[in-house]
Every structure is written in structure tokens, then in C-alpha cells.
Amino acid sequence: METLRRHAMLGPAAAVLGLLFVAPFAFLFVVSFWRVRTFKLSPDFILDNYVDTFDKYGGSLLFTVAVAATIATLTTTLAFGFGYVIRFKAGRSGNALLMVTLITLFGGYLVKIYAWKTILGTEGILNSALLALGLVAEPLTIFIYNPGAVVVTLTHFLLPLAVLPVYASLRGVRDITLEAARDLGARPARVFLDVILPQCLPGVSAAFAFCFLISAGDYVTPRYVGGPYTSMIGDFIEGQFSLKFDWPSGAAMSFTVLAACLLAVLAARALLGLARPR
Amino acid sequence: MQADATRPGGERQPLVRLRGLGKTFGPVVAVAPLDLDIFAGDFYALLGPSGCGKTTLLRMVGGFTPPTAGTVTIDGQDVTRLGPEKRPTNMVFQGYGLFPHMTVRQNIGYGLGLARVADTEREERVRAIMALVRIGELAERKPDALSGGQAQRVALARALVMRPRVLLLDEPLAALDLKLRKQMQEELRRIHQSIGGTFVFVTHDQGEAMGLANRIAVMEAGRCVQEGSPEEIYRRPKTRFVSGFIGEANMLAGARQGGRVRLGAGSAFDDDGADGPVSVVVRPEAVRLGAVDADVRLEGRLEDAVFLGPYTRYRVALATGEEIIAHASDGRIEEGLAVGAPVAVGWSRADQRIVEGT
């Protein structure tokens, strides 16, 4: 009776999760083995969709993983530096810095993309400044419509979101453990590597995974600031579902990206794990 | 405080020599400049109430708090400007400060690894120290799976394995319950005897200081008010504060005039010194009841008598409102004493201390 009641209490949450997450997920997984005949989904069991994904979009997939890894590494590093300053160096102004970080979250995602368009564009703020200073004779086109612009924009957008888990884990590092390490003969660099970093690995790997997954799945940023040659896979997937109405291909591509992301995040975690004590 | 020249080996170089060492935080004086000598083999207590500056003093010796005045010399080397990683000291922190991501064995071996001690020697030293503090079976545990007493032993082992010239302990037993505290106190004494090192510890518990240390520095409000052996401090406290802080003491107000001290409660005796208010300090075990033949004799009324086994504790009220506590283990004097009845108390002048001020 008691267990029955406890299970019943889980009902609503399980229903929400099941209906909104597990069911669509399972459905898409099944669909990824189907085919499309005259704009209608037709049940089947073929692997063509996956083969096609690698054939046609393999390059884009690798490129996407590379860009996402760059963004995640950059963002996590910056977030760690920022969190470190808040935790260890800023003293009382640490809270104010954290507040500022959170406030930047209020500026929406699209607003940030347009802001960077305004800054990096051919007639943007950066070029105007360079022209006014007389450093260049005519506007530079190297700032925007390339992967670099995507990296800059997404890093800016993700930074506050990455600071939170990193800072939370840094806050769990007790000062006394740092003093103990120094007492045992550790110079500041060793204290950092042996005591601070290993203690906040959970936060760092959470931030990395988070940034990586968002970057790998994003298709809006590359479309606005990435230019024609920044072909991230999210853009193609979106096209499969909307323009081409090829759900099986889109689903197969989605699951391939998912698997690739999982691999990349696990690899990053294993790499970070090397920092653990011998 | 000056080094005590009369103690055995007093002419040797002190292992730790503090000269004019002081610390101010802005306008707040945490430690007023003081001199202190700690000799090799000492089990040295810095004793005082919370906020007296004893932990700040210990942290200055360990290199965690830079002093604003004076010098720290350890083993003849001026270490005042050196960080903790470059000092021949190791610290057992009050909150232990164990590394949560390392096992007990890794925690203890960490310092040796930094010192590039060869693997085989490192393993041997870690094993030996774990045996010494009796935590061998905890080697593979993580700190969050340890009890307070176990964590305390690991912290001790982690510092001892480095073979420091001076081991610093910040309130080593404060976080433990009474039974564990007694047990650890014995452990610490045993370890100190077996390795023969120099230990300096901070405590607010006079019983702990008396039970462990062979030298005690009593601190009050950032100053070292008395330094000496436990017996010296107990028998000859220099100030009212020290006499009240170390053990139980009766304190009677009086005044000195023209070389004669007159107690508010009656009785007077000769004592050289400046005119002014004084306090007479006498330990409960030195007070005799119904004393006919005593240097100092006062009349009072017996308020209370409690039999405590080894001795009986008597509380006597004087006419001034002051009270005298007497501990007597002599059963015969109980005869003829009744609660509420008048009684005389007295003591020998050799057993009393006169300190300036009231």
C-alpha cells in the first residue's frame, strides 16, 4: 500500500517525462530507420539514412564537433578563470561580479547575435573604430561570416551559463585545504593542479558538456554570423525537417550528432580525469 | 617574556625564537609584539580565551599570516618572510583540511611526493606513521567516510610524516567529544614521547594545556601575560587573569599601604611593594578550615559542604560578600563543622600570591 502510494506520487512527473521526452525520442529513433515515399512517412527498416549521414554530412559533422569543442574549451577556460577570480581574488566584490554575470543572462539569445553582427559587420562598430583611428583604409571583412564569428558569439552567450557550475564547485573548495597543501610543501601552481582543480572537476566537466552540446546543436548563430561556408550540422538537420520534409534523414542525423557529442564529452571527461591524484 | 635561564639546558639555542613578533589588522591589535623561546623537545601550549591572539601567533610561526612586526627564527634560520611551504614546520589544522578527493593514504603521502621522496621510502614512511597513529585500516578511505576522531588522526599523520622540526597544532582536540578528547590527549603525549619532536599547540582549555604541555604561554588580549612550566604558572600566577584562568583560585581584594597589605575581609600582613589595590590569590587546596594557627586568618560562615570523593569542597562566605572555596581531604576537620555555623579559614603566607590590582 505504502509503495503503491509512493509510486502514484511519481505519476505526474513520470507522465511529463514520458510524454514530452521519452516518447518523442523513441519515436524519432524508430523513424530514423524509415523512409519517405511521396512526402509521406513509410515504416521500414533501412540503414540508408545513417549511411547517407556519413556520406553527405560526415565533413559537416566533424566540423561541427571541432567548432563545438573549440567553443566549449574556450568558454569553460574563461568561466574557470572568472569563477576563480570571484572565489579567490575578488574578496567582497566577488558577489557583485557574480551578480553582473547573472544580469547578462537577461539579454536574450537573439539580441546577442544581433549585437555581435553590429560589432563585427562590414559597417560595424569594430570597422568604424579602425577606420576612424586610421588603422585601415577600408572596412575589413575578416571579422564576420566565418567560424570565428560563431565561436565569439556562442562563447559570449554561453559564458555566464558556464560560470555558474564552475563557481559552485569552486565555492566547495575549502581554504583550509589550500593552506594544508602549502604547509606540505606545495607551491601555488601545485596547489592549483593538485588541490583546486581536482576538487572542482564535476563543475568543470558539467560546464564543458553543457557548452559543447548547446554549440553542437545550434543552427541559428551560424546562419546569422557564420556565412555560407560555416556549414554546421544543426543547420542541415533543421532543413531536413522543415524544407525537405525528410524526417527519417533528419532523425538519423540527430542521433548521429547525439552519439558524436556523447563520445566527445566522454573523451573530454577522461582527459580531465588525468588531473586526479596518482 | 625572556627565555628562562634557570631551566635545564637554558643556555642552548632555542629552536623557535620569536622576537618582537606582532600582528595588527588595521587598527586592531591581534598580537602585541612579544618575545618567546621554544626549545627542542618542548611540548608547548599557547593558552588563552578565544580572541586572545593565540591562533594568529601560531599561524605566524607556520607562515600562514605575515607578521606586521618582528621576526621568526627557526633552527637559527630567519623564516619571517618565507611561506609555509618553505618552513620546517607542519600544521595540524583545527578543521583538519584533509583533501576530500584523495584517500587517506594519498593525503598522508602527498607532502612526501612533493619532496620527491623515492616511492619505496615514501610507502614505508606512510605505513609507519599510520601504524603510529593507529589508522592502518583506514588507508583506502576517503575523508568523508571518516569520523571526527579518525580525521584528526589522519591530519596528525599527514603532518608528522614530514618529520617537521616543529609540529604546530591548532586546537587539536576542540572538535572531539570529551571521551575522545581524553583518549587523543594520551595519544598525543605518547606520540610526542615516542618521536621526541617539538610540538606547539593552541588551546583555550587549561586542563588540556596542563595535561599535555611542559611549557605554557598564557595569552590575554594579544599579550603574553605569563610563560613558564605548568607548575610555575599554577603556583605563582603573575596576574589576576592568570590565576583565574589556570585552575580554581580564591581571590580576595585588599590594599597595600606602607608595606602592609590589609584585606577587605580583615587580617593584615607585611608585604613590600607600591601602594595601591592588590588581590590575594590562594588555591582551594591551600585553605584550611577552623585553623587556629595560620598566617592569614579570616572569619566567615560555612555555606556549603560537598563530599567529592578524594576531597570535600567547602564554601565559606565572608562578611565582605566574598567567598572562599576550600578543598580538604582530612576527614577529622569535618567534626564540629555545620552548614550555617561560623567557621574560621586560614592559610600559610607561602601558599598565597599577591598580584597588583583588583
mmCIF file of C-alpha atoms in Angstrom, chain A:
data_model
loop_
_atom_site.group_PDB
_atom_site.id
_atom_site.type_symbol
_atom_site.label_atom_id
_atom_site.label_comp_id
_atom_site.label_asym_id
_atom_site.label_seq_id
_atom_site.Cartn_x
_atom_site.Cartn_y
_atom_site.Cartn_z
ATOM 1 C CA MET A 1 0.000 0.000 0.000
ATOM 2 C CA GLU A 2 2.726 2.337 1.055
ATOM 3 C CA THR A 3 4.860 1.546 -2.002
ATOM 4 C CA LEU A 4 1.827 1.890 -4.225
ATOM 5 C CA ARG A 5 1.215 5.372 -2.896
ATOM 6 C CA ARG A 6 4.818 6.309 -3.345
ATOM 7 C CA HIS A 7 4.696 5.133 -6.950
ATOM 8 C CA ALA A 8 1.472 7.020 -7.535
ATOM 9 C CA MET A 9 3.185 10.198 -6.366
ATOM 10 C CA LEU A 10 5.753 9.759 -9.108
ATOM 11 C CA GLY A 11 2.966 9.547 -11.677
ATOM 12 C CA PRO A 12 2.688 13.145 -12.868
ATOM 13 C CA ALA A 13 6.433 13.619 -13.194
ATOM 14 C CA ALA A 14 6.787 10.299 -14.993
ATOM 15 C CA ALA A 15 3.937 11.238 -17.328
ATOM 16 C CA VAL A 16 5.512 14.576 -18.229
ATOM 17 C CA LEU A 17 8.899 13.000 -18.814
ATOM 18 C CA GLY A 18 7.415 10.098 -20.747
ATOM 19 C CA LEU A 19 5.095 12.126 -22.961
ATOM 20 C CA LEU A 20 7.356 15.058 -23.673
ATOM 21 C CA PHE A 21 10.749 13.441 -23.696
ATOM 22 C CA VAL A 22 10.911 9.641 -23.894
ATOM 23 C CA ALA A 23 8.051 9.156 -26.371
ATOM 24 C CA PRO A 24 9.230 11.689 -28.999
ATOM 25 C CA PHE A 25 12.783 10.467 -28.523
ATOM 26 C CA ALA A 26 11.767 6.850 -29.093
ATOM 27 C CA PHE A 27 9.525 7.822 -31.996
ATOM 28 C CA LEU A 28 12.316 9.697 -33.756
ATOM 29 C CA PHE A 29 14.684 6.811 -33.175
ATOM 30 C CA VAL A 30 12.240 4.469 -34.875
ATOM 31 C CA VAL A 31 11.624 6.956 -37.668
ATOM 32 C CA SER A 32 15.343 7.174 -38.361
ATOM 33 C CA PHE A 33 15.052 3.687 -39.897
ATOM 34 C CA TRP A 34 12.011 4.561 -42.047
ATOM 35 C CA ARG A 35 11.797 6.046 -45.480
ATOM 36 C CA VAL A 36 9.745 8.776 -47.149
ATOM 37 C CA ARG A 37 7.502 7.996 -50.116
ATOM 38 C CA THR A 38 5.787 10.873 -51.879
ATOM 39 C CA PHE A 39 6.046 13.148 -48.847
ATOM 40 C CA LYS A 40 4.631 10.503 -46.519
ATOM 41 C CA LEU A 41 6.445 8.631 -43.780
ATOM 42 C CA SER A 42 6.503 4.955 -44.523
ATOM 43 C CA PRO A 43 7.562 2.332 -41.950
ATOM 44 C CA ASP A 44 10.547 0.277 -42.971
ATOM 45 C CA PHE A 45 13.871 -0.923 -41.621
ATOM 46 C CA ILE A 46 16.721 0.548 -43.594
ATOM 47 C CA LEU A 47 20.135 1.881 -42.602
ATOM 48 C CA ASP A 48 20.338 4.181 -45.635
ATOM 49 C CA ASN A 49 19.631 7.263 -43.564
ATOM 50 C CA TYR A 50 22.675 6.650 -41.388
ATOM 51 C CA VAL A 51 24.855 5.773 -44.349
ATOM 52 C CA ASP A 52 23.710 8.985 -46.064
ATOM 53 C CA THR A 53 24.503 10.989 -42.955
ATOM 54 C CA PHE A 54 28.109 9.883 -43.064
ATOM 55 C CA ASP A 55 28.359 10.150 -46.850
ATOM 56 C CA LYS A 56 26.832 13.565 -47.307
ATOM 57 C CA TYR A 57 27.302 15.225 -43.949
ATOM 58 C CA GLY A 58 30.357 13.498 -42.486
ATOM 59 C CA GLY A 59 32.526 16.552 -43.120
ATOM 60 C CA SER A 60 29.969 18.891 -41.621
ATOM 61 C CA LEU A 61 29.647 16.595 -38.606
ATOM 62 C CA LEU A 62 33.394 16.673 -37.959
ATOM 63 C CA PHE A 63 33.470 20.417 -38.496
ATOM 64 C CA THR A 64 30.582 20.862 -36.045
ATOM 65 C CA VAL A 65 32.295 18.739 -33.408
ATOM 66 C CA ALA A 66 35.510 20.740 -33.910
ATOM 67 C CA VAL A 67 33.727 24.098 -33.587
ATOM 68 C CA ALA A 68 31.743 22.903 -30.563
ATOM 69 C CA ALA A 69 34.895 21.579 -28.911
ATOM 70 C CA THR A 70 36.623 24.914 -29.531
ATOM 71 C CA ILE A 71 33.711 26.858 -28.070
ATOM 72 C CA ALA A 72 33.360 24.527 -25.079
ATOM 73 C CA THR A 73 37.091 24.625 -24.306
ATOM 74 C CA LEU A 74 37.288 28.388 -24.663
ATOM 75 C CA THR A 75 34.126 29.047 -22.652
ATOM 76 C CA THR A 76 34.998 26.623 -19.860
ATOM 77 C CA THR A 77 38.506 28.075 -19.577
ATOM 78 C CA LEU A 78 37.187 31.641 -19.413
ATOM 79 C CA ALA A 79 34.453 30.608 -16.973
ATOM 80 C CA PHE A 80 37.026 28.910 -14.777
ATOM 81 C CA GLY A 81 39.223 31.991 -14.792
ATOM 82 C CA PHE A 82 36.262 34.184 -13.959
ATOM 83 C CA GLY A 83 34.972 31.850 -11.254
ATOM 84 C CA TYR A 84 38.479 31.594 -9.819
ATOM 85 C CA VAL A 85 38.760 35.362 -9.557
ATOM 86 C CA ILE A 86 35.344 35.612 -7.894
ATOM 87 C CA ARG A 87 36.169 32.833 -5.448
ATOM 88 C CA PHE A 88 39.761 33.575 -4.540
ATOM 89 C CA LYS A 89 40.809 37.053 -5.621
ATOM 90 C CA ALA A 90 37.874 39.435 -5.666
ATOM 91 C CA GLY A 91 37.126 39.333 -1.931
ATOM 92 C CA ARG A 92 33.964 41.218 -1.172
ATOM 93 C CA SER A 93 33.375 42.419 -4.712
ATOM 94 C CA GLY A 94 33.013 38.738 -5.718
ATOM 95 C CA ASN A 95 29.278 38.814 -5.135
ATOM 96 C CA ALA A 96 28.913 41.923 -7.276
ATOM 97 C CA LEU A 97 30.828 40.222 -10.101
ATOM 98 C CA LEU A 98 28.570 37.185 -9.841
ATOM 99 C CA MET A 99 25.522 39.455 -9.940
ATOM 100 C CA VAL A 100 26.795 41.134 -13.122
ATOM 101 C CA THR A 101 27.310 37.710 -14.672
ATOM 102 C CA LEU A 102 23.744 36.750 -13.950
ATOM 103 C CA ILE A 103 22.357 40.039 -15.243
ATOM 104 C CA THR A 104 23.924 39.414 -18.662
ATOM 105 C CA LEU A 105 21.681 36.363 -18.886
ATOM 106 C CA PHE A 106 18.691 38.664 -19.216
ATOM 107 C CA GLY A 107 19.865 39.876 -22.611
ATOM 108 C CA GLY A 108 18.314 37.243 -24.877
ATOM 109 C CA TYR A 109 19.996 34.889 -27.262
ATOM 110 C CA LEU A 110 18.949 36.626 -30.479
ATOM 111 C CA VAL A 111 19.786 40.025 -29.035
ATOM 112 C CA LYS A 112 23.344 38.849 -28.501
ATOM 113 C CA ILE A 113 23.617 37.512 -32.035
ATOM 114 C CA TYR A 114 22.477 40.845 -33.461
ATOM 115 C CA ALA A 115 24.800 42.682 -31.101
ATOM 116 C CA TRP A 116 27.740 40.753 -32.497
ATOM 117 C CA LYS A 117 26.518 41.373 -36.048
ATOM 118 C CA THR A 118 26.553 45.065 -35.211
ATOM 119 C CA ILE A 119 30.027 44.878 -33.761
ATOM 120 C CA LEU A 120 31.703 42.624 -36.334
ATOM 121 C CA GLY A 121 29.866 43.625 -39.534
ATOM 122 C CA THR A 122 31.482 45.352 -42.513
ATOM 123 C CA GLU A 123 29.962 48.634 -41.382
ATOM 124 C CA GLY A 124 30.052 47.607 -37.742
ATOM 125 C CA ILE A 125 31.479 49.211 -34.664
ATOM 126 C CA LEU A 126 34.848 47.486 -34.921
ATOM 127 C CA ASN A 127 35.411 48.578 -38.515
ATOM 128 C CA SER A 128 34.199 52.115 -37.839
ATOM 129 C CA ALA A 129 36.648 52.355 -34.965
ATOM 130 C CA LEU A 130 39.529 51.048 -37.064
ATOM 131 C CA LEU A 131 38.654 53.469 -39.885
ATOM 132 C CA ALA A 132 38.350 56.410 -37.509
ATOM 133 C CA LEU A 133 41.705 55.599 -35.956
ATOM 134 C CA GLY A 134 43.210 55.425 -39.422
ATOM 135 C CA LEU A 135 44.488 51.882 -38.869
ATOM 136 C CA VAL A 136 42.811 50.563 -42.025
ATOM 137 C CA ALA A 137 41.939 52.297 -45.281
ATOM 138 C CA GLU A 138 38.752 50.347 -45.976
ATOM 139 C CA PRO A 139 36.479 48.088 -43.873
ATOM 140 C CA LEU A 140 37.832 44.613 -43.123
ATOM 141 C CA THR A 141 35.638 41.640 -43.980
ATOM 142 C CA ILE A 142 37.503 39.124 -41.884
ATOM 143 C CA PHE A 143 35.501 39.670 -38.698
ATOM 144 C CA ILE A 144 32.162 38.224 -39.666
ATOM 145 C CA TYR A 145 30.681 35.384 -41.736
ATOM 146 C CA ASN A 146 33.243 32.817 -40.722
ATOM 147 C CA PRO A 147 33.549 30.150 -37.988
ATOM 148 C CA GLY A 148 35.449 32.640 -35.823
ATOM 149 C CA ALA A 149 32.375 34.839 -35.547
ATOM 150 C CA VAL A 150 30.314 31.796 -34.481
ATOM 151 C CA VAL A 151 32.874 30.951 -31.811
ATOM 152 C CA VAL A 152 32.922 34.521 -30.493
ATOM 153 C CA THR A 153 29.132 34.847 -30.423
ATOM 154 C CA LEU A 154 28.417 31.492 -28.803
ATOM 155 C CA THR A 155 31.235 31.893 -26.284
ATOM 156 C CA HIS A 156 29.780 35.212 -25.246
ATOM 157 C CA PHE A 157 26.312 33.735 -24.953
ATOM 158 C CA LEU A 158 27.404 30.624 -23.014
ATOM 159 C CA LEU A 159 29.906 32.220 -20.667
ATOM 160 C CA PRO A 160 27.516 33.166 -17.836
ATOM 161 C CA LEU A 161 25.865 29.746 -18.058
ATOM 162 C CA ALA A 162 29.250 28.077 -17.704
ATOM 163 C CA VAL A 163 30.354 30.312 -14.832
ATOM 164 C CA LEU A 164 27.550 29.035 -12.595
ATOM 165 C CA PRO A 165 28.515 25.335 -12.299
ATOM 166 C CA VAL A 166 32.219 26.174 -12.215
ATOM 167 C CA TYR A 167 31.782 28.764 -9.480
ATOM 168 C CA ALA A 168 29.525 26.448 -7.497
ATOM 169 C CA SER A 169 32.236 23.802 -7.448
ATOM 170 C CA LEU A 170 34.979 26.323 -6.670
ATOM 171 C CA ARG A 171 32.969 27.531 -3.724
ATOM 172 C CA GLY A 172 33.051 24.000 -2.355
ATOM 173 C CA VAL A 173 36.860 24.153 -2.162
ATOM 174 C CA ARG A 174 37.747 24.981 1.425
ATOM 175 C CA ASP A 175 40.563 27.491 2.037
ATOM 176 C CA ILE A 176 41.981 25.233 4.683
ATOM 177 C CA THR A 177 42.775 22.536 2.098
ATOM 178 C CA LEU A 178 44.854 25.091 0.191
ATOM 179 C CA GLU A 179 46.712 26.053 3.339
ATOM 180 C CA ALA A 180 47.286 22.388 4.137
ATOM 181 C CA ALA A 181 48.777 21.829 0.685
ATOM 182 C CA ARG A 182 51.113 24.788 1.054
ATOM 183 C CA ASP A 183 52.062 23.564 4.505
ATOM 184 C CA LEU A 184 53.076 20.229 2.982
ATOM 185 C CA GLY A 185 55.363 21.993 0.535
ATOM 186 C CA ALA A 186 53.191 22.792 -2.493
ATOM 187 C CA ARG A 187 53.985 25.934 -4.466
ATOM 188 C CA PRO A 188 50.974 27.906 -5.761
ATOM 189 C CA ALA A 189 50.991 26.129 -9.147
ATOM 190 C CA ARG A 190 50.950 22.708 -7.460
ATOM 191 C CA VAL A 191 48.194 23.810 -5.088
ATOM 192 C CA PHE A 192 46.157 24.696 -8.140
ATOM 193 C CA LEU A 193 46.830 21.439 -10.002
ATOM 194 C CA ASP A 194 46.666 19.037 -7.070
ATOM 195 C CA VAL A 195 44.032 20.572 -4.835
ATOM 196 C CA ILE A 196 41.847 23.176 -6.539
ATOM 197 C CA LEU A 197 41.385 21.624 -9.978
ATOM 198 C CA PRO A 198 40.610 18.043 -8.879
ATOM 199 C CA GLN A 199 38.089 19.298 -6.355
ATOM 200 C CA CYS A 200 36.088 21.181 -8.973
ATOM 201 C CA LEU A 201 36.224 18.656 -11.811
ATOM 202 C CA PRO A 202 32.489 17.912 -11.569
ATOM 203 C CA GLY A 203 31.652 21.578 -12.156
ATOM 204 C CA VAL A 204 34.196 21.959 -14.947
ATOM 205 C CA SER A 205 33.034 18.874 -16.828
ATOM 206 C CA ALA A 206 29.382 19.897 -16.407
ATOM 207 C CA ALA A 207 30.170 23.321 -17.882
ATOM 208 C CA PHE A 208 32.124 21.742 -20.733
ATOM 209 C CA ALA A 209 29.383 19.245 -21.601
ATOM 210 C CA PHE A 210 26.747 21.940 -21.428
ATOM 211 C CA CYS A 211 28.618 24.322 -23.740
ATOM 212 C CA PHE A 212 29.543 21.532 -26.119
ATOM 213 C CA LEU A 213 26.001 20.218 -26.504
ATOM 214 C CA ILE A 214 24.450 23.653 -26.993
ATOM 215 C CA SER A 215 27.080 24.647 -29.551
ATOM 216 C CA ALA A 216 26.843 21.387 -31.489
ATOM 217 C CA GLY A 217 23.070 21.648 -31.738
ATOM 218 C CA ASP A 218 22.832 25.344 -32.510
ATOM 219 C CA TYR A 219 21.719 26.321 -36.014
ATOM 220 C CA VAL A 220 20.690 29.955 -35.532
ATOM 221 C CA THR A 221 24.071 31.502 -34.749
ATOM 222 C CA PRO A 222 25.900 30.001 -37.763
ATOM 223 C CA ARG A 223 23.068 31.147 -40.007
ATOM 224 C CA TYR A 224 23.351 34.782 -38.861
ATOM 225 C CA VAL A 225 27.076 35.278 -38.360
ATOM 226 C CA GLY A 226 28.637 32.135 -39.829
ATOM 227 C CA GLY A 227 28.421 32.934 -43.523
ATOM 228 C CA PRO A 228 27.920 30.480 -46.367
ATOM 229 C CA TYR A 229 30.934 28.285 -45.608
ATOM 230 C CA THR A 230 30.237 27.659 -41.951
ATOM 231 C CA SER A 231 28.056 24.615 -42.511
ATOM 232 C CA MET A 232 27.229 23.340 -39.041
ATOM 233 C CA ILE A 233 25.161 20.192 -38.946
ATOM 234 C CA GLY A 234 22.315 21.717 -36.916
ATOM 235 C CA ASP A 235 21.520 23.877 -39.911
ATOM 236 C CA PHE A 236 21.211 20.819 -42.167
ATOM 237 C CA ILE A 237 19.108 18.914 -39.659
ATOM 238 C CA GLU A 238 16.728 21.796 -39.363
ATOM 239 C CA GLY A 239 16.487 21.836 -43.165
ATOM 240 C CA GLN A 240 15.641 18.124 -43.308
ATOM 241 C CA PHE A 241 12.672 18.603 -41.026
ATOM 242 C CA SER A 242 11.336 21.889 -42.384
ATOM 243 C CA LEU A 243 12.197 22.328 -46.063
ATOM 244 C CA LYS A 244 12.761 18.800 -47.290
ATOM 245 C CA PHE A 245 10.249 17.035 -45.088
ATOM 246 C CA ASP A 246 12.698 14.148 -44.793
ATOM 247 C CA TRP A 247 12.143 13.163 -41.172
ATOM 248 C CA PRO A 248 13.999 9.849 -41.375
ATOM 249 C CA SER A 249 17.178 11.562 -42.593
ATOM 250 C CA GLY A 250 16.818 14.353 -40.028
ATOM 251 C CA ALA A 251 16.295 11.803 -37.265
ATOM 252 C CA ALA A 252 19.286 9.731 -38.339
ATOM 253 C CA MET A 253 21.450 12.854 -38.423
ATOM 254 C CA SER A 254 20.210 13.907 -34.985
ATOM 255 C CA PHE A 255 21.099 10.564 -33.439
ATOM 256 C CA THR A 256 24.481 10.577 -35.119
ATOM 257 C CA VAL A 257 25.204 14.020 -33.686
ATOM 258 C CA LEU A 258 23.987 12.833 -30.309
ATOM 259 C CA ALA A 259 26.365 9.874 -30.387
ATOM 260 C CA ALA A 260 29.257 12.047 -31.563
ATOM 261 C CA CYS A 261 28.598 14.558 -28.764
ATOM 262 C CA LEU A 262 28.439 11.825 -26.179
ATOM 263 C CA LEU A 263 31.775 10.490 -27.369
ATOM 264 C CA ALA A 264 33.354 13.940 -27.377
ATOM 265 C CA VAL A 265 32.131 14.758 -23.864
ATOM 266 C CA LEU A 266 33.277 11.400 -22.522
ATOM 267 C CA ALA A 267 36.671 11.945 -24.130
ATOM 268 C CA ALA A 268 36.948 15.401 -22.569
ATOM 269 C CA ARG A 269 35.993 13.986 -19.195
ATOM 270 C CA ALA A 270 38.623 11.261 -19.478
ATOM 271 C CA LEU A 271 41.192 13.910 -20.371
ATOM 272 C CA LEU A 272 40.233 15.989 -17.334
ATOM 273 C CA GLY A 273 40.366 12.845 -15.230
ATOM 274 C CA LEU A 274 44.116 12.750 -15.755
ATOM 275 C CA ALA A 275 44.283 15.603 -13.273
ATOM 276 C CA ARG A 276 43.243 13.232 -10.487
ATOM 277 C CA PRO A 277 45.866 12.272 -7.925
ATOM 278 C CA ARG A 278 48.177 9.372 -8.647
#
